[in-house]
Amino acid sequence: MVQAVHRQAEAGREPLTRARILKRALELLDQDGLEALSMRRLAGDLGVSPMALYNHVPNKEALHEGITELVLGEIDISSVASGDHWTDGIKAAVSSFRDVLLRHPNAIQLIQTKPITTPEGFRPIEASLAAIRRAGFDPETAVHVHWAIVGFAMGHVSSQVSNPLQDPEILEQSIEVRRQIFTPEEFPALSESMPYALECDFDAAFDLGLDALLQGLDARLQS
Amino acid sequence: MVQAVHRQAEAGREPLTRARILKRALELLDQDGLEALSMRRLAGDLGVSPMALYNHVPNKEALHEGITELVLGEIDISSVASGDHWTDGIKAAVSSFRDVLLRHPNAIQLIQTKPITTPEGFRPIEASLAAIRRAGFDPETAVHVHWAIVGFAMGHVSSQVSNPLQDPEILEQSIEVRRQIFTPEEFPALSESMPYALECDFDAAFDLGLDALLQGLDARLQS
DNA sequence: ACCTGAACACCGTTCAAGT
DNA sequence: ACCTGAACACCGTTCAAGT
């Protein structure tokens, strides 16, 4: 034990493990985006040869799947069964889902494309489906309702983070491009809405859409 | 002119243009996915040196943006102002949007991340915003309503095309993974819903969610 | 103006070799 | 079991050279 600690100190790093690789990979993804996350860079960042990674992760695809599970694991589903109405618990869980996505905006493309393969990753889906079933939807409709809610949440956050007006770095040139295109004759609605699009409150927009969706879904329950 | 045609026939190909590059790029994207779409492969496919592409497209990023505009241009917004109720026109336009995305599933990641920079690309947004404004929403709320609808549509289609149960090639192994994870004790809702998830009718699921969302949004108009 | 070939700085991954 | 270095088949892009 003492010797192990000593060797670590000598090497200046902890031992390589799958968990440590995924953690650092997610950090790199958050910092510099998906294109910058290469096996070679990740290895260099961990102070190790590129091929060392392949002892803990079969390939880059598996690395991406691991990151997906890591992010999905951050979702807080503890209060999905709370509240008077079924929509209260769903709202809480979906809000946590959104918070996680906003914390890892570059991970959205991974979550949208990589399959879930571990119990950890399926737990939020189980919680959501169970809450929807408890609300009274039949099993088939419950699946549809789940996809409607998850689709809305993921698509909305995706729209937000990829909106160039949200990024201070390219804001000015985006405004310029739009100012030239949005003539009042050809694009009346867009030129009118420019000021509102600029200072768009995405939190409020998300709440509006989610409330409307849940209200509409709940109405299908009464009939 | 005759000489030009003759030279074409000799070379066995039409002249290289931006439009032809983008068209072939989208075809390759549809066939083999985003990872397989490289500048070098695209050039080889067009029977030309990799560097020839750079006379018509500044870099790969611009190629991706061009593909995005090409796909957005396929959306049919002609009937966005039709129907008795504002939701009728929106439903028609959103349905066309969904059809286009399902026709080019690999383009979704591009549409979600690349900025729109030409009038062509902004036209569907203009049509949507105008219809929402005409329905009676104030300019600020109209932007929120637009994002809610577009977010739902994009997220829902994205969930559908990335669902491993939809892909015949990896269907069996996905079922096997799930069968092992979904014990009735730990994942009661998921194990109950397995048969319904397998033969999930995404068209019906989309309609359910969109109708619910539009109904909920319309309710905010009356108050 | 448009295309090419060589070159540079990167990739993911295999394989043989080390401990 | 875990790590390394060399190698292979790829990338995107720059630059000088051709027409």
PDB file of N, CA and C in Angstrom, chain B residues 84-165:
ATOM      1  N   ASP B  84     -58.727  25.689 -41.183  1.00  0.00           N
ATOM      2  CA  ASP B  84     -59.585  26.601 -40.440  1.00  0.00           C
ATOM      3  C   ASP B  84     -58.863  27.185 -39.237  1.00  0.00           C
ATOM      4  N   HIS B  85     -58.054  26.341 -38.577  1.00  0.00           N
ATOM      5  CA  HIS B  85     -57.416  26.727 -37.319  1.00  0.00           C
ATOM      6  C   HIS B  85     -55.926  26.900 -37.537  1.00  0.00           C
ATOM      7  N   TRP B  86     -55.269  27.746 -36.738  1.00  0.00           N
ATOM      8  CA  TRP B  86     -53.820  27.991 -36.925  1.00  0.00           C
ATOM      9  C   TRP B  86     -53.023  26.702 -36.784  1.00  0.00           C
ATOM     10  N   THR B  87     -53.523  25.772 -35.955  1.00  0.00           N
ATOM     11  CA  THR B  87     -52.770  24.535 -35.730  1.00  0.00           C
ATOM     12  C   THR B  87     -52.767  23.633 -36.957  1.00  0.00           C
ATOM     13  N   ASP B  88     -53.767  23.803 -37.856  1.00  0.00           N
ATOM     14  CA  ASP B  88     -53.794  22.979 -39.071  1.00  0.00           C
ATOM     15  C   ASP B  88     -52.578  23.249 -39.946  1.00  0.00           C
ATOM     16  N   GLY B  89     -52.298  24.536 -40.198  1.00  0.00           N
ATOM     17  CA  GLY B  89     -51.150  24.905 -41.022  1.00  0.00           C
ATOM     18  C   GLY B  89     -49.841  24.480 -40.384  1.00  0.00           C
ATOM     19  N   ILE B  90     -49.735  24.677 -39.066  1.00  0.00           N
ATOM     20  CA  ILE B  90     -48.515  24.280 -38.359  1.00  0.00           C
ATOM     21  C   ILE B  90     -48.323  22.773 -38.461  1.00  0.00           C
ATOM     22  N   LYS B  91     -49.395  22.031 -38.289  1.00  0.00           N
ATOM     23  CA  LYS B  91     -49.294  20.569 -38.376  1.00  0.00           C
ATOM     24  C   LYS B  91     -48.791  20.127 -39.746  1.00  0.00           C
ATOM     25  N   ALA B  92     -49.296  20.764 -40.786  1.00  0.00           N
ATOM     26  CA  ALA B  92     -48.870  20.410 -42.147  1.00  0.00           C
ATOM     27  C   ALA B  92     -47.382  20.681 -42.331  1.00  0.00           C
ATOM     28  N   ALA B  93     -46.942  21.854 -41.891  1.00  0.00           N
ATOM     29  CA  ALA B  93     -45.535  22.219 -42.066  1.00  0.00           C
ATOM     30  C   ALA B  93     -44.629  21.316 -41.232  1.00  0.00           C
ATOM     31  N   VAL B  94     -45.037  21.050 -39.988  1.00  0.00           N
ATOM     32  CA  VAL B  94     -44.221  20.207 -39.113  1.00  0.00           C
ATOM     33  C   VAL B  94     -44.158  18.775 -39.646  1.00  0.00           C
ATOM     34  N   SER B  95     -45.257  18.310 -40.226  1.00  0.00           N
ATOM     35  CA  SER B  95     -45.254  16.977 -40.826  1.00  0.00           C
ATOM     36  C   SER B  95     -44.253  16.900 -41.969  1.00  0.00           C
ATOM     37  N   SER B  96     -44.211  17.947 -42.785  1.00  0.00           N
ATOM     38  CA  SER B  96     -43.245  17.973 -43.888  1.00  0.00           C
ATOM     39  C   SER B  96     -41.819  18.002 -43.336  1.00  0.00           C
ATOM     40  N   PHE B  97     -41.611  18.801 -42.292  1.00  0.00           N
ATOM     41  CA  PHE B  97     -40.298  18.859 -41.631  1.00  0.00           C
ATOM     42  C   PHE B  97     -39.888  17.458 -41.181  1.00  0.00           C
ATOM     43  N   ARG B  98     -40.835  16.769 -40.557  1.00  0.00           N
ATOM     44  CA  ARG B  98     -40.536  15.418 -40.074  1.00  0.00           C
ATOM     45  C   ARG B  98     -40.226  14.466 -41.224  1.00  0.00           C
ATOM     46  N   ASP B  99     -40.996  14.546 -42.306  1.00  0.00           N
ATOM     47  CA  ASP B  99     -40.739  13.696 -43.475  1.00  0.00           C
ATOM     48  C   ASP B  99     -39.319  13.908 -43.993  1.00  0.00           C
ATOM     49  N   VAL B 100     -38.926  15.174 -44.075  1.00  0.00           N
ATOM     50  CA  VAL B 100     -37.587  15.488 -44.586  1.00  0.00           C
ATOM     51  C   VAL B 100     -36.511  14.891 -43.672  1.00  0.00           C
ATOM     52  N   LEU B 101     -36.698  15.041 -42.381  1.00  0.00           N
ATOM     53  CA  LEU B 101     -35.710  14.505 -41.432  1.00  0.00           C
ATOM     54  C   LEU B 101     -35.635  12.983 -41.518  1.00  0.00           C
ATOM     55  N   LEU B 102     -36.794  12.333 -41.678  1.00  0.00           N
ATOM     56  CA  LEU B 102     -36.797  10.868 -41.784  1.00  0.00           C
ATOM     57  C   LEU B 102     -36.152  10.402 -43.091  1.00  0.00           C
ATOM     58  N   ARG B 103     -36.196  11.266 -44.108  1.00  0.00           N
ATOM     59  CA  ARG B 103     -35.564  10.943 -45.386  1.00  0.00           C
ATOM     60  C   ARG B 103     -34.045  11.105 -45.290  1.00  0.00           C
ATOM     61  N   HIS B 104     -33.599  11.980 -44.404  1.00  0.00           N
ATOM     62  CA  HIS B 104     -32.164  12.241 -44.224  1.00  0.00           C
ATOM     63  C   HIS B 104     -31.784  12.130 -42.747  1.00  0.00           C
ATOM     64  N   PRO B 105     -31.936  10.941 -42.171  1.00  0.00           N
ATOM     65  CA  PRO B 105     -31.723  10.817 -40.713  1.00  0.00           C
ATOM     66  C   PRO B 105     -30.307  11.206 -40.270  1.00  0.00           C
ATOM     67  N   ASN B 106     -29.323  10.974 -41.126  1.00  0.00           N
ATOM     68  CA  ASN B 106     -27.946  11.299 -40.731  1.00  0.00           C
ATOM     69  C   ASN B 106     -27.655  12.791 -40.789  1.00  0.00           C
ATOM     70  N   ALA B 107     -28.586  13.553 -41.383  1.00  0.00           N
ATOM     71  CA  ALA B 107     -28.387  15.005 -41.469  1.00  0.00           C
ATOM     72  C   ALA B 107     -28.858  15.717 -40.209  1.00  0.00           C
ATOM     73  N   ILE B 108     -29.577  15.002 -39.342  1.00  0.00           N
ATOM     74  CA  ILE B 108     -30.143  15.643 -38.158  1.00  0.00           C
ATOM     75  C   ILE B 108     -29.059  16.272 -37.294  1.00  0.00           C
ATOM     76  N   GLN B 109     -27.965  15.543 -37.088  1.00  0.00           N
ATOM     77  CA  GLN B 109     -26.892  16.086 -36.250  1.00  0.00           C
ATOM     78  C   GLN B 109     -26.318  17.371 -36.852  1.00  0.00           C
ATOM     79  N   LEU B 110     -26.305  17.464 -38.182  1.00  0.00           N
ATOM     80  CA  LEU B 110     -25.817  18.696 -38.818  1.00  0.00           C
ATOM     81  C   LEU B 110     -26.799  19.839 -38.608  1.00  0.00           C
ATOM     82  N   ILE B 111     -28.091  19.547 -38.836  1.00  0.00           N
ATOM     83  CA  ILE B 111     -29.115  20.579 -38.677  1.00  0.00           C
ATOM     84  C   ILE B 111     -29.125  21.108 -37.244  1.00  0.00           C
ATOM     85  N   GLN B 112     -28.828  20.214 -36.297  1.00  0.00           N
ATOM     86  CA  GLN B 112     -28.862  20.623 -34.895  1.00  0.00           C
ATOM     87  C   GLN B 112     -27.645  21.443 -34.490  1.00  0.00           C
ATOM     88  N   THR B 113     -26.548  21.381 -35.254  1.00  0.00           N
ATOM     89  CA  THR B 113     -25.325  22.046 -34.774  1.00  0.00           C
ATOM     90  C   THR B 113     -24.813  23.147 -35.699  1.00  0.00           C
ATOM     91  N   LYS B 114     -25.177  23.099 -36.993  1.00  0.00           N
ATOM     92  CA  LYS B 114     -24.642  24.100 -37.914  1.00  0.00           C
ATOM     93  C   LYS B 114     -25.569  25.297 -38.021  1.00  0.00           C
ATOM     94  N   PRO B 115     -25.029  26.501 -37.999  1.00  0.00           N
ATOM     95  CA  PRO B 115     -25.867  27.705 -38.090  1.00  0.00           C
ATOM     96  C   PRO B 115     -26.430  27.891 -39.497  1.00  0.00           C
ATOM     97  N   ILE B 116     -27.603  28.503 -39.577  1.00  0.00           N
ATOM     98  CA  ILE B 116     -28.217  28.836 -40.863  1.00  0.00           C
ATOM     99  C   ILE B 116     -27.656  30.182 -41.317  1.00  0.00           C
ATOM    100  N   THR B 117     -27.268  30.252 -42.593  1.00  0.00           N
ATOM    101  CA  THR B 117     -26.600  31.484 -43.056  1.00  0.00           C
ATOM    102  C   THR B 117     -27.166  32.019 -44.373  1.00  0.00           C
ATOM    103  N   THR B 118     -28.199  31.368 -44.902  1.00  0.00           N
ATOM    104  CA  THR B 118     -28.759  31.845 -46.176  1.00  0.00           C
ATOM    105  C   THR B 118     -30.270  32.011 -46.064  1.00  0.00           C
ATOM    106  N   PRO B 119     -30.876  32.849 -46.942  1.00  0.00           N
ATOM    107  CA  PRO B 119     -32.336  33.039 -46.944  1.00  0.00           C
ATOM    108  C   PRO B 119     -33.083  31.718 -47.075  1.00  0.00           C
ATOM    109  N   GLU B 120     -32.625  30.852 -47.958  1.00  0.00           N
ATOM    110  CA  GLU B 120     -33.245  29.533 -48.142  1.00  0.00           C
ATOM    111  C   GLU B 120     -33.483  28.812 -46.815  1.00  0.00           C
ATOM    112  N   GLY B 121     -32.462  28.833 -45.975  1.00  0.00           N
ATOM    113  CA  GLY B 121     -32.546  28.114 -44.709  1.00  0.00           C
ATOM    114  C   GLY B 121     -33.518  28.737 -43.721  1.00  0.00           C
ATOM    115  N   PHE B 122     -33.672  30.068 -43.822  1.00  0.00           N
ATOM    116  CA  PHE B 122     -34.527  30.758 -42.859  1.00  0.00           C
ATOM    117  C   PHE B 122     -36.002  30.745 -43.249  1.00  0.00           C
ATOM    118  N   ARG B 123     -36.292  30.367 -44.509  1.00  0.00           N
ATOM    119  CA  ARG B 123     -37.670  30.466 -44.978  1.00  0.00           C
ATOM    120  C   ARG B 123     -38.652  29.614 -44.161  1.00  0.00           C
ATOM    121  N   PRO B 124     -38.324  28.361 -43.809  1.00  0.00           N
ATOM    122  CA  PRO B 124     -39.270  27.599 -42.983  1.00  0.00           C
ATOM    123  C   PRO B 124     -39.513  28.241 -41.619  1.00  0.00           C
ATOM    124  N   ILE B 125     -38.475  28.842 -41.043  1.00  0.00           N
ATOM    125  CA  ILE B 125     -38.646  29.506 -39.749  1.00  0.00           C
ATOM    126  C   ILE B 125     -39.565  30.708 -39.885  1.00  0.00           C
ATOM    127  N   GLU B 126     -39.366  31.481 -40.948  1.00  0.00           N
ATOM    128  CA  GLU B 126     -40.238  32.633 -41.212  1.00  0.00           C
ATOM    129  C   GLU B 126     -41.698  32.193 -41.304  1.00  0.00           C
ATOM    130  N   ALA B 127     -41.928  31.125 -42.068  1.00  0.00           N
ATOM    131  CA  ALA B 127     -43.300  30.639 -42.253  1.00  0.00           C
ATOM    132  C   ALA B 127     -43.926  30.224 -40.921  1.00  0.00           C
ATOM    133  N   SER B 128     -43.139  29.508 -40.119  1.00  0.00           N
ATOM    134  CA  SER B 128     -43.637  29.054 -38.821  1.00  0.00           C
ATOM    135  C   SER B 128     -43.950  30.232 -37.909  1.00  0.00           C
ATOM    136  N   LEU B 129     -42.994  31.146 -37.788  1.00  0.00           N
ATOM    137  CA  LEU B 129     -43.190  32.307 -36.912  1.00  0.00           C
ATOM    138  C   LEU B 129     -44.385  33.146 -37.349  1.00  0.00           C
ATOM    139  N   ALA B 130     -44.512  33.344 -38.647  1.00  0.00           N
ATOM    140  CA  ALA B 130     -45.621  34.151 -39.159  1.00  0.00           C
ATOM    141  C   ALA B 130     -46.957  33.515 -38.799  1.00  0.00           C
ATOM    142  N   ALA B 131     -47.051  32.190 -38.974  1.00  0.00           N
ATOM    143  CA  ALA B 131     -48.300  31.497 -38.653  1.00  0.00           C
ATOM    144  C   ALA B 131     -48.625  31.623 -37.166  1.00  0.00           C
ATOM    145  N   ILE B 132     -47.603  31.534 -36.329  1.00  0.00           N
ATOM    146  CA  ILE B 132     -47.810  31.628 -34.887  1.00  0.00           C
ATOM    147  C   ILE B 132     -48.240  33.050 -34.492  1.00  0.00           C
ATOM    148  N   ARG B 133     -47.625  34.039 -35.126  1.00  0.00           N
ATOM    149  CA  ARG B 133     -48.008  35.430 -34.864  1.00  0.00           C
ATOM    150  C   ARG B 133     -49.457  35.674 -35.282  1.00  0.00           C
ATOM    151  N   ARG B 134     -49.818  35.172 -36.460  1.00  0.00           N
ATOM    152  CA  ARG B 134     -51.174  35.355 -36.983  1.00  0.00           C
ATOM    153  C   ARG B 134     -52.221  34.723 -36.058  1.00  0.00           C
ATOM    154  N   ALA B 135     -51.783  33.647 -35.373  1.00  0.00           N
ATOM    155  CA  ALA B 135     -52.722  32.982 -34.458  1.00  0.00           C
ATOM    156  C   ALA B 135     -53.063  33.880 -33.280  1.00  0.00           C
ATOM    157  N   GLY B 136     -52.217  34.870 -32.993  1.00  0.00           N
ATOM    158  CA  GLY B 136     -52.538  35.803 -31.933  1.00  0.00           C
ATOM    159  C   GLY B 136     -51.539  35.879 -30.799  1.00  0.00           C
ATOM    160  N   PHE B 137     -50.449  35.122 -30.895  1.00  0.00           N
ATOM    161  CA  PHE B 137     -49.421  35.214 -29.846  1.00  0.00           C
ATOM    162  C   PHE B 137     -48.638  36.514 -29.997  1.00  0.00           C
ATOM    163  N   ASP B 138     -48.254  37.113 -28.877  1.00  0.00           N
ATOM    164  CA  ASP B 138     -47.426  38.324 -28.953  1.00  0.00           C
ATOM    165  C   ASP B 138     -46.026  37.928 -29.429  1.00  0.00           C
ATOM    166  N   PRO B 139     -45.239  38.884 -29.917  1.00  0.00           N
ATOM    167  CA  PRO B 139     -43.943  38.554 -30.541  1.00  0.00           C
ATOM    168  C   PRO B 139     -43.016  37.746 -29.643  1.00  0.00           C
ATOM    169  N   GLU B 140     -42.956  38.068 -28.375  1.00  0.00           N
ATOM    170  CA  GLU B 140     -42.054  37.349 -27.479  1.00  0.00           C
ATOM    171  C   GLU B 140     -42.516  35.908 -27.285  1.00  0.00           C
ATOM    172  N   THR B 141     -43.802  35.727 -26.997  1.00  0.00           N
ATOM    173  CA  THR B 141     -44.328  34.374 -26.812  1.00  0.00           C
ATOM    174  C   THR B 141     -44.232  33.557 -28.100  1.00  0.00           C
ATOM    175  N   ALA B 142     -44.389  34.230 -29.234  1.00  0.00           N
ATOM    176  CA  ALA B 142     -44.329  33.521 -30.519  1.00  0.00           C
ATOM    177  C   ALA B 142     -42.992  32.810 -30.681  1.00  0.00           C
ATOM    178  N   VAL B 143     -41.914  33.482 -30.264  1.00  0.00           N
ATOM    179  CA  VAL B 143     -40.586  32.855 -30.355  1.00  0.00           C
ATOM    180  C   VAL B 143     -40.543  31.611 -29.469  1.00  0.00           C
ATOM    181  N   HIS B 144     -41.109  31.706 -28.267  1.00  0.00           N
ATOM    182  CA  HIS B 144     -41.127  30.559 -27.361  1.00  0.00           C
ATOM    183  C   HIS B 144     -41.954  29.418 -27.949  1.00  0.00           C
ATOM    184  N   VAL B 145     -43.097  29.756 -28.510  1.00  0.00           N
ATOM    185  CA  VAL B 145     -43.969  28.736 -29.103  1.00  0.00           C
ATOM    186  C   VAL B 145     -43.260  28.052 -30.275  1.00  0.00           C
ATOM    187  N   HIS B 146     -42.587  28.853 -31.082  1.00  0.00           N
ATOM    188  CA  HIS B 146     -41.841  28.281 -32.209  1.00  0.00           C
ATOM    189  C   HIS B 146     -40.792  27.284 -31.727  1.00  0.00           C
ATOM    190  N   TRP B 147     -40.010  27.676 -30.710  1.00  0.00           N
ATOM    191  CA  TRP B 147     -38.971  26.780 -30.212  1.00  0.00           C
ATOM    192  C   TRP B 147     -39.563  25.507 -29.610  1.00  0.00           C
ATOM    193  N   ALA B 148     -40.733  25.640 -28.985  1.00  0.00           N
ATOM    194  CA  ALA B 148     -41.376  24.464 -28.393  1.00  0.00           C
ATOM    195  C   ALA B 148     -41.746  23.461 -29.482  1.00  0.00           C
ATOM    196  N   ILE B 149     -42.321  23.964 -30.577  1.00  0.00           N
ATOM    197  CA  ILE B 149     -42.775  23.072 -31.651  1.00  0.00           C
ATOM    198  C   ILE B 149     -41.586  22.457 -32.394  1.00  0.00           C
ATOM    199  N   VAL B 150     -40.618  23.299 -32.762  1.00  0.00           N
ATOM    200  CA  VAL B 150     -39.452  22.797 -33.497  1.00  0.00           C
ATOM    201  C   VAL B 150     -38.648  21.837 -32.617  1.00  0.00           C
ATOM    202  N   GLY B 151     -38.496  22.202 -31.345  1.00  0.00           N
ATOM    203  CA  GLY B 151     -37.770  21.336 -30.420  1.00  0.00           C
ATOM    204  C   GLY B 151     -38.425  19.973 -30.327  1.00  0.00           C
ATOM    205  N   PHE B 152     -39.734  19.968 -30.168  1.00  0.00           N
ATOM    206  CA  PHE B 152     -40.447  18.695 -30.093  1.00  0.00           C
ATOM    207  C   PHE B 152     -40.236  17.858 -31.350  1.00  0.00           C
ATOM    208  N   ALA B 153     -40.408  18.479 -32.504  1.00  0.00           N
ATOM    209  CA  ALA B 153     -40.311  17.737 -33.767  1.00  0.00           C
ATOM    210  C   ALA B 153     -38.912  17.155 -33.946  1.00  0.00           C
ATOM    211  N   MET B 154     -37.893  17.982 -33.740  1.00  0.00           N
ATOM    212  CA  MET B 154     -36.528  17.504 -33.965  1.00  0.00           C
ATOM    213  C   MET B 154     -36.147  16.446 -32.949  1.00  0.00           C
ATOM    214  N   GLY B 155     -36.501  16.672 -31.695  1.00  0.00           N
ATOM    215  CA  GLY B 155     -36.155  15.708 -30.655  1.00  0.00           C
ATOM    216  C   GLY B 155     -36.865  14.383 -30.847  1.00  0.00           C
ATOM    217  N   HIS B 156     -38.121  14.445 -31.277  1.00  0.00           N
ATOM    218  CA  HIS B 156     -38.881  13.214 -31.452  1.00  0.00           C
ATOM    219  C   HIS B 156     -38.301  12.371 -32.579  1.00  0.00           C
ATOM    220  N   VAL B 157     -38.032  12.995 -33.707  1.00  0.00           N
ATOM    221  CA  VAL B 157     -37.449  12.263 -34.838  1.00  0.00           C
ATOM    222  C   VAL B 157     -36.070  11.735 -34.457  1.00  0.00           C
ATOM    223  N   SER B 158     -35.327  12.547 -33.758  1.00  0.00           N
ATOM    224  CA  SER B 158     -33.993  12.125 -33.333  1.00  0.00           C
ATOM    225  C   SER B 158     -34.069  10.889 -32.445  1.00  0.00           C
ATOM    226  N   SER B 159     -35.039  10.868 -31.532  1.00  0.00           N
ATOM    227  CA  SER B 159     -35.230   9.699 -30.676  1.00  0.00           C
ATOM    228  C   SER B 159     -35.592   8.480 -31.508  1.00  0.00           C
ATOM    229  N   GLN B 160     -36.428   8.702 -32.502  1.00  0.00           N
ATOM    230  CA  GLN B 160     -36.865   7.584 -33.346  1.00  0.00           C
ATOM    231  C   GLN B 160     -35.714   6.970 -34.131  1.00  0.00           C
ATOM    232  N   VAL B 161     -34.956   7.794 -34.848  1.00  0.00           N
ATOM    233  CA  VAL B 161     -33.940   7.237 -35.750  1.00  0.00           C
ATOM    234  C   VAL B 161     -32.756   6.655 -34.987  1.00  0.00           C
ATOM    235  N   SER B 162     -32.549   7.103 -33.746  1.00  0.00           N
ATOM    236  CA  SER B 162     -31.407   6.567 -33.002  1.00  0.00           C
ATOM    237  C   SER B 162     -31.824   5.415 -32.101  1.00  0.00           C
ATOM    238  N   ASN B 163     -33.115   5.059 -32.140  1.00  0.00           N
ATOM    239  CA  ASN B 163     -33.597   3.931 -31.354  1.00  0.00           C
ATOM    240  C   ASN B 163     -33.061   2.632 -31.957  1.00  0.00           C
ATOM    241  N   PRO B 164     -32.247   1.894 -31.200  1.00  0.00           N
ATOM    242  CA  PRO B 164     -31.640   0.678 -31.761  1.00  0.00           C
ATOM    243  C   PRO B 164     -32.671  -0.377 -32.139  1.00  0.00           C
ATOM    244  N   LEU B 165     -33.863  -0.304 -31.545  1.00  0.00           N
ATOM    245  CA  LEU B 165     -34.895  -1.285 -31.871  1.00  0.00           C
ATOM    246  C   LEU B 165     -35.473  -1.049 -33.265  1.00  0.00           C
TER     247      LEU B 165
END
